[in-house]
Amino acid sequence: MSSSQILREVFGYEQFRGPQEAIVSHVITGGDALVLMPTGGGKSLCYQIPAIARQQAGHGVTVVISPLIALMHDQVGALHEAGVEAEFLNSTLTGEQASALEKRLLRADLTMLYAAPERITTPRFLALLDSLHARGLLSMFAIDEAHCVSQWGHDFRPEYRALTVLHERYAGVPRMALTATADALTRADIVERLQLEDAQQFVSSFDRPNIRYKIVEKKDATQQLLRFIQHEHEGDAGIVYCQSRRKVEDIAQTLCAAGLNALPYHAGLDALVRQTHQDRFLREDGIVMVATIAFGMGIDKPDVRFVAHLDMPKNIEGYYQETGRAGRDGGPANAWMGYGLQDVVNQRRMIDESPAGDDFKQVMRGKLDALLTLAEGADCRRVHLLAYFGETYAAAAPGRPKHGTAPSGGSEDTLVPSVGAMCNNCDNCLNPPNVWDGTDAARKLLSTIYRVQQASGISFGAGHIMDIVRGKTTDKVTQFGHEGLTTFGIGAAFSEVQLRGVLRQLIATGALNVDGQAFNTLQLTEQSRAVLKGEVAVRLRESVSTPAERKPKRGNSTSSKSNAAPLALDDAAQLRFTALKAWRGEVAREHNLPAYVIFHDATLAAIAERVPQTLDDLQGISGIGAKKLEAYGEEVLRVVGL
Ligand code: ADP
Ligand code: ZN
């Protein structure tokens, strides 16, 4: 079958998305490839279609390297639903199952084998691959989540390093690496580590036009989050990221107490509990997962409607990857983040105290600063994010494909965003914040820190410094005689919120240092001088309350909710849609798979709208391939006809 036949008949899709076609035809003919595509862009088909085509052409088995067991299970389940011979080899198999599978593998009676990197590099597995290779039945390697090989990525997994064995041992076997993370540094590292120098690079646009970015300053973070969910996402599935396990537990409890269906997830929970919570999130509607970043990689649930960060992530790569889990189905979704001075202090301290070398720390600080600049900025979030990944945002013109291909290579040079470009789907575009000049406040703060240090010989924390600048006679001020300083009260006109903002930015840009070993005291740095001299301007966004923070109205109209069908359905169609969803739920439970693996909401909505009478009528609806038509066609017609 040709690749477009496979797309249509096996997967039920009419058209390739963006660069998929180019990638597929390059790989089918045995080319190596590095595929950089945002989450939800459709990476899986890029290796699944070549795997099927190459198997049909007699090249044998494709080995897919994937870091997570849960991901393998659902991906293989989805392939079975589409009638593709795929299996996974991991620790969940019994000894008997594993050896049966090994026999099948040796017979090359399999299109795709999913396995974890640590499994692939065992002598036993390599011996199996050797045997296939010797007979020309080792078709291809697909390395998913390839950024795991890089220490610059946000998810370094040492096991990925051992994958060098693939190109050393099986030099002629085509390899493709796929990832949704790719700043220039990580990309270069992937190329080097996996020896993909000669591979063709396919770099998609990283824009996710359906995600609305919002970044707010924390005041009462938990309440802000609660209002955001209640106001904009009642009944929706979402993920809330927190830094610590304790906080995950606390927030999950608070959300439950407020009547939301929330579950905690972190590495400290019992493995079984973790698994149950993940399964429920995937399989039930409208669950809010409160989690550390231990949760999420490989979660390909398409209808996650929001991702919220209650603590600031380490860098933009992590932020973008995590927020990218929202709205994979292309429907409207929100990415919400709260940040504050404490986040900056914590993240800085974590870097400072880590055992890593100085060079590494320097890179990490730079990455943190970039995220802070995003948070503090008044420019379009999307333009800013895309610029970080080396992409210039082109405002959506009518008919512009959602996933255009950016020219590969050389795009690192274009880091400057087109000035004033706007996406009209982020907080700064929809609600432009005022910007104020904080240079004067910054100088007053810095000179106070200098004088206090001179007068007392020790450093103090942010609270005390702000009290002096604002001229507040606290016990501590009196105790140290700081009301006698010439800078006492020089910044009385500034609010505490303003000064906090200035301090945050000074810390972010390295013009102030926080000493985590000494009660988070503030110290001047080399960069302080330029600010003190007025050579560097400090510009800040004014705190604005976004509409999400307003109190939800009682009897909220359904229009603000997004958990309805993806298409606007009339009442009768809505009834059919609901009936189809109930039927799908039963099938999914029987097959022990998430509902979306059976059919996406969008497919069910299209069926509900079209009211098909015959199997022929079902053909051509996006998401219904030959196998699904055969397996579920009659049932679907029955449910629709009820
Ligand atoms: P990624 O791995 O890049 O995050 P996936 O491969 O999981 O993305 O694809 C995201 C969703 O888009 C999946 O539900 C997939 O079925 C769907 N999809 C991928 N390619 C197409 C296509 N050409 N037409 C329609 N839907 C597609
Ligand atoms: Zn914008």
XYZ file of C-alpha atoms and ligand atoms in Angstrom:
670
model
C 0.000 0.000 0.000
C 1.154 3.537 -0.625
C 1.578 5.825 2.342
C -1.613 7.751 1.615
C -3.506 4.484 1.314
C -2.172 3.452 4.723
C -3.171 6.815 6.137
C -6.702 6.402 4.841
C -7.356 2.707 5.257
C -5.493 1.938 8.459
C -5.861 5.208 10.355
C -8.971 6.612 8.732
C -7.486 10.040 7.994
C -7.956 11.808 4.704
C -4.866 14.006 4.640
C -1.395 14.233 6.022
C -0.791 17.103 8.383
C 1.903 19.639 7.613
C 5.269 17.943 7.137
C 4.053 14.386 7.817
C 4.015 13.444 4.142
C 7.543 14.638 3.459
C 8.844 12.846 6.535
C 7.046 9.610 5.734
C 8.303 9.433 2.160
C 11.871 10.214 3.216
C 11.848 7.500 5.864
C 10.076 4.841 3.791
C 12.953 4.908 1.337
C 15.452 4.306 4.119
C 16.552 7.840 4.977
C 17.584 8.858 8.495
C 15.542 11.671 10.011
C 15.360 14.012 12.949
C 11.768 15.130 13.471
C 11.014 18.163 15.619
C 7.317 18.690 15.998
C 5.280 20.164 18.813
C 3.214 17.958 21.070
C 0.021 17.046 19.295
C 1.610 17.646 15.903
C 1.224 14.013 14.900
C 4.665 12.461 15.366
C 3.455 8.897 15.816
C 2.214 8.513 12.242
C 5.613 9.688 11.005
C 7.155 6.381 12.038
C 4.076 4.154 12.123
C 3.248 4.580 8.444
C 6.836 3.903 7.278
C 6.953 0.903 9.633
C 3.840 -0.561 7.993
C 5.004 0.221 4.462
C 8.474 -1.184 5.033
C 7.113 -4.340 6.636
C 4.855 -4.865 3.629
C 7.897 -4.413 1.383
C 9.717 -7.192 3.225
C 12.094 -5.114 5.379
C 10.879 -6.684 8.604
C 10.380 -5.215 12.055
C 10.587 -1.609 13.219
C 11.859 -1.154 16.762
C 10.345 1.828 18.582
C 12.263 3.119 21.572
C 9.958 4.711 24.075
C 10.727 5.746 27.645
C 7.449 4.953 29.366
C 5.565 1.742 29.929
C 2.168 3.439 30.151
C 2.756 5.093 26.809
C 3.706 1.813 25.155
C 0.595 0.130 26.436
C -1.800 2.726 25.038
C 0.069 3.176 21.760
C 0.136 -0.543 21.111
C -3.540 -0.719 22.116
C -4.355 2.014 19.610
C -2.414 0.173 16.887
C -4.320 -3.040 17.623
C -7.564 -1.114 17.267
C -6.334 -0.038 13.835
C -5.412 -3.617 12.971
C -1.630 -3.209 13.100
C 0.626 -5.974 14.440
C 2.464 -4.189 17.226
C 3.648 -5.360 20.649
C 5.654 -4.064 23.565
C 8.452 -5.703 25.470
C 8.839 -4.468 29.019
C 8.823 -5.501 32.640
C 5.037 -5.919 32.759
C 5.224 -9.094 30.668
C 5.520 -12.480 32.365
C 8.522 -14.626 31.470
C 6.294 -16.783 29.278
C 4.791 -13.820 27.440
C 8.232 -12.350 26.886
C 9.661 -15.534 25.401
C 6.603 -16.040 23.171
C 7.105 -12.509 21.927
C 10.802 -13.120 21.349
C 9.931 -16.077 19.133
C 7.529 -13.940 17.148
C 10.167 -11.284 16.821
C 12.669 -13.802 15.482
C 10.144 -14.830 12.837
C 9.735 -11.108 12.025
C 6.030 -11.779 12.405
C 5.442 -8.262 13.702
C 5.327 -4.753 12.280
C 6.445 -2.775 15.310
C 8.046 -3.623 18.610
C 7.992 -1.005 21.367
C 10.696 -1.295 24.000
C 12.361 0.813 26.675
C 16.008 1.865 26.090
C 17.346 -0.141 29.012
C 15.718 -3.252 27.551
C 17.139 -2.716 24.087
C 20.712 -2.517 25.243
C 20.702 -5.839 27.107
C 22.885 -8.586 25.571
C 19.827 -10.816 25.222
C 17.894 -8.288 23.186
C 20.898 -7.323 21.097
C 21.356 -10.987 20.186
C 17.764 -11.033 18.890
C 18.369 -7.902 16.862
C 21.612 -9.372 15.517
C 19.711 -12.347 14.215
C 17.081 -10.178 12.522
C 19.737 -7.909 11.124
C 21.714 -10.820 9.673
C 18.620 -11.846 7.721
C 17.780 -8.303 6.592
C 14.669 -8.185 8.773
C 15.553 -5.277 11.017
C 13.660 -2.531 9.249
C 14.255 0.650 11.199
C 14.724 2.272 14.615
C 12.370 5.017 15.763
C 13.641 6.834 18.850
C 10.713 8.629 20.452
C 11.174 11.443 22.992
C 14.715 11.757 21.682
C 15.483 14.806 23.865
C 15.913 12.334 26.743
C 19.405 11.712 25.367
C 20.480 15.276 26.114
C 21.407 16.674 29.461
C 20.278 20.058 28.177
C 16.772 18.768 27.629
C 14.448 18.939 30.601
C 14.151 15.202 30.907
C 17.571 13.647 30.685
C 17.539 9.858 30.958
C 20.978 8.282 31.190
C 19.646 5.041 29.623
C 19.236 6.939 26.359
C 22.996 7.418 26.171
C 23.413 3.689 25.649
C 21.496 3.994 22.370
C 24.786 4.819 20.654
C 24.977 1.053 20.283
C 22.307 1.235 17.572
C 24.316 3.110 14.994
C 27.547 1.389 15.944
C 26.190 -2.115 15.723
C 23.558 -1.712 12.989
C 25.158 0.915 10.834
C 22.977 0.394 7.761
C 19.619 0.349 9.536
C 17.665 3.609 9.114
C 17.117 5.605 12.278
C 14.702 8.367 13.064
C 14.623 10.433 16.226
C 11.501 12.350 17.247
C 10.962 14.998 19.872
C 8.753 17.908 20.806
C 11.615 19.688 22.546
C 14.225 21.398 20.543
C 16.057 24.487 21.476
C 19.235 24.753 19.461
C 21.426 23.299 22.196
C 19.286 20.209 22.763
C 18.920 19.680 19.038
C 22.669 19.770 18.500
C 23.129 17.368 21.378
C 20.620 14.880 19.938
C 22.394 14.976 16.595
C 25.747 14.378 18.204
C 24.714 11.704 20.687
C 22.696 9.698 18.193
C 25.060 10.404 15.309
C 22.409 11.924 13.110
C 24.761 14.342 11.361
C 23.652 13.051 7.978
C 20.000 12.727 8.841
C 17.531 15.077 7.235
C 16.029 17.470 9.771
C 12.324 18.190 9.666
C 11.503 21.184 11.828
C 7.818 21.990 12.144
C 6.394 25.209 13.329
C 6.167 24.939 17.099
C 3.118 27.110 17.296
C 0.105 25.670 19.065
C -2.531 28.141 17.915
C -5.350 26.665 19.982
C -3.546 27.139 23.303
C -4.138 30.426 25.096
C -1.212 31.426 27.317
C -1.790 33.282 30.587
C 0.867 34.105 33.130
C -0.189 35.828 36.332
C 1.601 37.115 39.367
C 0.775 35.070 42.427
C -1.124 36.743 45.192
C -3.169 33.992 46.709
C -2.131 31.311 44.276
C -4.483 28.545 45.372
C -7.510 30.804 45.183
C -6.371 32.210 41.856
C -6.093 28.681 40.508
C -9.464 27.679 41.891
C -11.142 30.685 40.343
C -9.458 29.990 37.037
C -10.720 26.398 36.977
C -14.206 27.219 38.227
C -14.621 30.140 35.916
C -13.211 28.651 32.738
C -12.988 24.890 33.069
C -15.860 23.458 34.991
C -16.086 19.750 34.212
C -12.974 19.761 32.026
C -9.958 17.479 32.238
C -6.791 19.342 33.199
C -3.362 19.062 34.770
C -2.079 21.228 37.632
C 1.686 21.137 38.104
C 3.272 21.820 41.514
C 6.900 21.669 42.587
C 6.725 19.465 45.662
C 4.942 16.307 46.687
C 3.471 17.972 49.732
C 2.039 20.762 47.705
C 0.526 18.272 45.269
C -1.312 16.621 48.160
C -2.472 19.934 49.622
C -3.744 21.340 46.359
C -5.508 18.118 45.382
C -7.313 18.239 48.725
C -8.251 21.879 48.341
C -9.628 21.293 44.857
C -11.630 18.278 46.031
C -13.006 20.278 48.940
C -14.160 22.842 46.393
C -16.101 20.131 44.607
C -13.681 19.359 41.796
C -12.767 15.853 40.743
C -9.041 16.103 41.555
C -6.402 13.395 42.070
C -2.782 13.661 43.267
C 0.200 12.202 41.382
C 3.838 12.213 42.439
C 6.775 9.848 42.719
C 6.252 9.396 46.459
C 2.906 7.677 46.021
C 2.603 3.937 45.973
C 3.104 2.629 42.429
C -0.362 1.089 42.369
C -2.046 4.304 43.505
C -0.114 6.233 40.896
C -1.156 3.816 38.191
C -4.812 3.938 39.271
C -4.824 7.732 39.251
C -3.219 7.865 35.826
C -5.689 5.313 34.451
C -8.623 7.257 35.855
C -7.312 10.486 34.360
C -6.998 8.830 30.950
C -10.238 6.915 31.091
C -12.741 9.093 32.955
C -14.082 12.439 31.865
C -13.309 15.681 33.650
C -10.550 14.713 36.094
C -8.053 17.307 37.301
C -4.649 15.729 37.891
C -2.550 17.586 40.453
C 1.001 16.430 39.870
C 4.717 16.963 39.972
C 6.471 16.814 36.638
C 6.796 13.085 37.241
C 3.436 13.017 35.486
C 2.835 13.671 31.873
C 5.456 12.436 29.516
C 3.750 10.198 27.027
C 0.280 11.103 28.209
C -1.361 11.472 24.846
C -4.878 12.164 26.074
C -6.191 14.474 23.362
C -8.871 16.331 25.334
C -6.884 17.875 28.196
C -8.471 21.334 28.242
C -6.037 23.140 30.533
C -2.573 22.904 32.041
C -1.844 25.065 35.083
C 1.523 25.744 36.727
C 1.219 26.714 40.346
C 4.991 26.923 40.633
C 7.301 28.160 37.972
C 9.090 25.455 35.967
C 12.867 25.450 35.508
C 12.950 26.663 31.941
C 10.956 27.416 28.807
C 11.519 23.939 27.359
C 9.803 22.371 30.349
C 7.050 24.980 30.356
C 6.339 24.489 26.670
C 6.412 20.719 26.847
C 4.072 20.666 29.834
C 1.640 23.250 28.479
C 1.748 21.385 25.164
C -0.213 18.565 26.773
C -3.294 20.748 26.553
C -5.542 20.653 23.503
C -3.898 17.959 21.400
C -7.227 17.489 19.650
C -6.927 21.027 18.308
C -9.835 22.352 20.391
C -9.504 25.499 22.521
C -7.279 25.061 25.588
C -5.653 27.203 28.281
C -2.135 27.276 29.678
C -2.142 29.152 32.993
C 0.902 29.897 35.146
C 1.291 31.696 38.447
C 4.719 32.996 39.423
C 6.243 35.079 42.194
C 9.418 36.219 43.899
C 9.587 33.016 45.918
C 9.687 30.939 42.729
C 12.652 32.897 41.481
C 14.444 32.522 44.783
C 13.733 28.780 44.962
C 14.799 28.024 41.429
C 17.974 30.079 41.754
C 18.824 28.302 44.963
C 18.231 24.882 43.464
C 20.700 25.692 40.732
C 23.254 27.166 43.123
C 23.093 24.209 45.469
C 23.133 21.510 42.830
C 26.325 19.472 42.618
C 26.706 20.266 38.904
C 29.728 22.033 37.469
C 29.892 25.792 36.950
C 29.376 25.671 33.196
C 26.246 23.637 33.611
C 24.929 25.971 36.310
C 25.564 28.914 34.061
C 23.461 27.383 31.293
C 20.683 26.567 33.765
C 20.670 30.134 35.088
C 20.434 31.459 31.569
C 17.454 29.226 30.915
C 15.729 30.297 34.097
C 16.279 33.931 33.186
C 14.704 33.340 29.803
C 11.577 31.959 31.443
C 11.425 34.891 33.835
C 11.776 37.324 31.007
C 8.796 35.643 29.410
C 6.779 35.882 32.614
C 7.690 39.526 33.235
C 7.293 40.594 29.637
C 4.446 42.656 28.258
C 4.918 41.370 24.708
C 2.920 38.629 23.004
C 3.599 35.354 24.812
C 3.390 33.303 21.627
C 5.777 35.528 19.706
C 8.154 35.370 22.653
C 7.930 31.577 23.065
C 8.390 30.883 19.383
C 11.329 33.265 19.203
C 12.942 31.263 21.978
C 12.748 28.202 19.752
C 14.241 30.148 16.894
C 10.989 30.714 15.077
C 9.501 33.949 13.835
C 5.778 34.083 14.390
C 3.765 34.794 11.308
C 0.292 35.961 12.180
C -2.274 33.445 11.048
C -3.528 34.382 7.640
C -6.690 32.819 6.304
C -5.877 29.435 4.838
C -2.490 29.219 6.511
C -1.939 25.593 7.455
C -1.830 24.989 11.181
C 1.410 23.081 10.998
C 3.616 24.737 8.457
C 7.171 23.634 7.972
C 9.827 26.096 8.963
C 13.017 25.898 6.951
C 15.335 23.488 8.694
C 18.777 24.520 9.814
C 20.063 28.039 10.261
C 16.913 29.168 12.026
C 18.871 29.864 15.215
C 19.867 33.197 13.751
C 16.361 34.555 13.758
C 15.923 34.954 17.494
C 14.508 38.447 17.264
C 10.719 38.383 17.238
C 9.008 40.510 14.681
C 8.418 43.641 16.693
C 4.868 44.160 17.764
C 3.566 40.909 16.267
C 0.482 39.719 18.078
C -1.381 36.425 18.256
C -4.601 37.616 19.855
C -4.735 34.438 21.836
C -2.630 35.190 24.921
C -3.192 37.355 27.981
C -0.853 40.124 26.843
C -2.543 40.406 23.451
C -6.082 40.200 24.791
C -5.460 42.378 27.816
C -2.350 44.486 27.226
C -0.690 45.273 30.561
C 0.708 48.674 31.378
C 4.441 48.885 31.593
C 6.191 51.105 34.113
C 9.772 52.191 34.433
C 11.263 50.551 37.499
C 14.788 51.876 37.013
C 14.519 54.431 39.818
C 13.036 51.892 42.226
C 15.774 49.426 41.276
C 18.509 51.952 42.062
C 16.920 52.773 45.405
C 16.733 49.121 46.343
C 20.302 48.401 45.291
C 21.779 51.381 47.075
C 19.876 50.435 50.210
C 21.308 46.923 50.046
C 24.760 48.462 49.656
C 24.349 50.817 52.598
C 22.892 48.200 54.899
C 25.819 45.944 54.142
C 28.250 48.811 54.842
C 26.547 49.817 58.075
C 25.888 46.392 59.587
C 28.471 44.175 57.911
C 25.810 41.557 57.153
C 23.179 41.020 54.462
C 19.409 40.997 54.874
C 16.439 39.467 53.078
C 13.938 41.074 50.721
C 11.332 41.926 53.371
C 13.684 43.990 55.522
C 15.204 45.804 52.561
C 11.762 46.773 51.305
C 10.777 48.009 54.792
C 13.776 50.343 54.829
C 13.136 51.646 51.322
C 9.501 52.258 52.149
C 10.409 53.853 55.498
C 8.659 51.413 57.790
C 9.865 51.475 61.400
C 9.701 47.772 62.261
C 11.334 46.156 65.287
C 14.117 44.896 63.102
C 14.695 48.339 61.598
C 15.000 49.820 65.082
C 17.132 46.965 66.353
C 19.752 47.583 63.669
C 19.362 51.344 63.653
C 18.465 51.273 59.974
C 16.107 54.227 60.237
C 19.294 56.287 60.361
C 20.358 55.256 56.855
C 20.230 57.943 54.181
C 18.087 55.646 52.058
C 15.466 55.118 54.761
C 12.101 55.991 53.227
C 13.472 57.074 49.843
C 11.046 54.756 48.087
C 7.959 55.488 50.198
C 6.015 56.178 47.031
C 6.358 52.590 45.804
C 4.010 49.821 46.842
C 5.333 46.563 48.160
C 4.018 44.790 45.057
C 6.011 47.131 42.861
C 9.209 46.690 44.827
C 8.760 42.942 44.836
C 8.446 43.017 41.060
C 11.637 45.034 40.770
C 13.533 42.683 43.083
C 12.279 39.702 41.107
C 13.613 41.150 37.928
C 16.933 42.130 39.490
C 17.362 38.568 40.714
C 16.240 37.174 37.400
C 18.791 39.184 35.464
C 21.571 38.476 37.922
C 21.847 42.045 39.231
C 21.155 40.632 42.670
C 22.175 37.372 44.239
C 20.153 35.372 46.751
C 22.244 33.502 49.290
C 20.369 30.313 50.024
C 22.912 29.326 52.681
C 22.228 32.482 54.670
C 18.452 32.898 55.040
C 17.935 34.033 51.446
C 19.750 37.297 52.006
C 20.301 39.622 49.077
C 23.748 40.522 47.825
C 25.020 42.844 45.139
C 26.746 41.325 42.136
C 28.948 42.647 39.367
C 25.908 43.392 37.285
C 24.424 45.586 40.041
C 26.777 48.403 39.135
C 25.282 49.002 35.698
C 21.800 49.254 37.154
C 22.987 51.526 39.972
C 24.617 53.816 37.445
C 21.396 53.939 35.475
C 22.982 52.255 32.456
C 20.416 49.476 32.377
C 16.715 50.207 32.315
C 14.343 48.086 34.354
C 10.927 47.825 32.813
C 8.077 45.995 34.457
C 4.550 45.001 33.717
C 1.989 46.443 36.031
C 0.014 43.834 37.902
C -3.301 43.540 36.195
C -6.028 41.225 37.264
C -6.999 39.083 34.378
C -10.651 38.281 33.798
C -9.987 34.754 35.030
C -9.451 36.126 38.499
C -12.813 37.754 38.701
C -15.362 35.950 40.747
C -17.341 33.441 38.732
C -20.892 34.512 38.205
C -23.597 32.370 39.650
C -25.487 30.255 37.153
C -22.563 30.468 34.797
C -23.771 30.191 31.243
C -22.615 27.099 29.419
C -20.891 29.210 26.805
C -17.772 29.576 28.906
C -17.418 25.838 29.298
C -15.530 23.882 26.765
C -16.384 20.310 27.657
C -19.134 20.114 25.094
C -18.750 18.356 21.762
C -16.050 19.822 19.531
C -18.676 20.718 16.943
C -21.783 22.728 17.625
C -24.471 20.057 17.615
C -28.224 20.574 17.640
C -30.229 18.930 20.409
C -30.969 15.692 18.564
C -27.349 15.312 17.488
C -26.231 16.076 21.029
C -28.354 13.164 22.245
C -26.764 10.852 19.702
C -23.318 12.141 20.687
C -24.033 11.372 24.337
C -25.281 7.887 23.460
C -22.181 7.247 21.353
C -19.942 8.378 24.199
C -21.662 6.005 26.594
C -21.231 3.143 24.115
C -17.569 4.081 23.599
C -17.026 4.075 27.360
C -18.235 0.457 27.551
C -16.022 -0.671 24.690
C -13.006 1.091 26.183
C -13.558 -0.569 29.540
C -13.871 -3.986 27.906
C -10.626 -3.446 26.002
C -8.874 -1.858 28.972
C -7.991 1.204 26.884
C -8.690 4.916 27.143
C -11.887 5.954 25.378
C -10.101 8.183 22.845
C -8.206 5.170 21.522
C -11.534 3.717 20.326
C -12.770 6.968 18.727
C -11.972 10.629 19.337
C -14.724 12.989 20.437
C -14.456 14.682 17.052
C -15.160 11.374 15.262
C -18.200 10.681 17.446
C -19.467 14.212 16.908
C -19.136 13.820 13.147
C -21.092 10.560 13.313
C -23.775 12.155 15.497
C -24.139 14.975 13.047
C -24.219 12.929 9.861
C -26.681 10.262 11.078
C -25.228 7.485 8.903
C -27.636 4.768 7.747
C -25.195 2.332 6.148
C -21.573 1.286 6.536
C -20.838 3.241 3.385
C -22.092 6.413 5.057
C -19.540 5.865 7.817
C -16.653 5.599 5.423
C -14.714 8.802 5.029
C -15.495 10.134 8.498
C -12.132 11.171 9.924
C -10.828 8.585 12.382
C -12.648 5.525 10.984
C -10.183 3.185 9.303
C -10.987 -0.170 7.693
C -10.443 -2.206 10.861
C -12.566 0.069 13.021
C -15.297 0.137 10.401
C -15.363 -3.635 10.436
C -15.148 -3.947 14.218
C -17.531 -1.181 15.258
C -19.502 -0.090 12.175
C -22.661 -2.102 12.847
C -22.644 -1.171 16.518
C -22.283 2.509 15.741
C -25.200 2.378 13.296
C -27.305 0.661 15.939
C -26.474 3.278 18.587
C -27.170 6.152 16.181
C -30.462 4.583 15.113
C -31.807 4.147 18.625
P 2.462 13.837 19.050
O 3.060 12.483 19.346
O 3.218 14.607 18.037
O 2.184 14.628 20.282
P 0.302 12.267 18.102
O 1.050 11.433 17.171
O -0.154 11.676 19.399
O 1.061 13.606 18.381
O -0.951 12.885 17.315
C -1.828 13.776 17.947
C -3.247 13.480 17.515
O -3.454 13.876 16.158
C -3.554 11.998 17.573
O -4.796 11.845 18.195
C -3.568 11.550 16.123
O -4.466 10.486 15.921
C -4.006 12.806 15.387
N -3.446 12.873 14.021
C -2.159 12.716 13.657
N -2.005 12.857 12.332
C -3.221 13.124 11.824
C -3.739 13.351 10.485
N -2.939 13.369 9.421
N -5.058 13.598 10.367
C -5.863 13.588 11.445
N -5.458 13.366 12.713
C -4.158 13.133 12.912
Zn -0.234 36.985 21.924
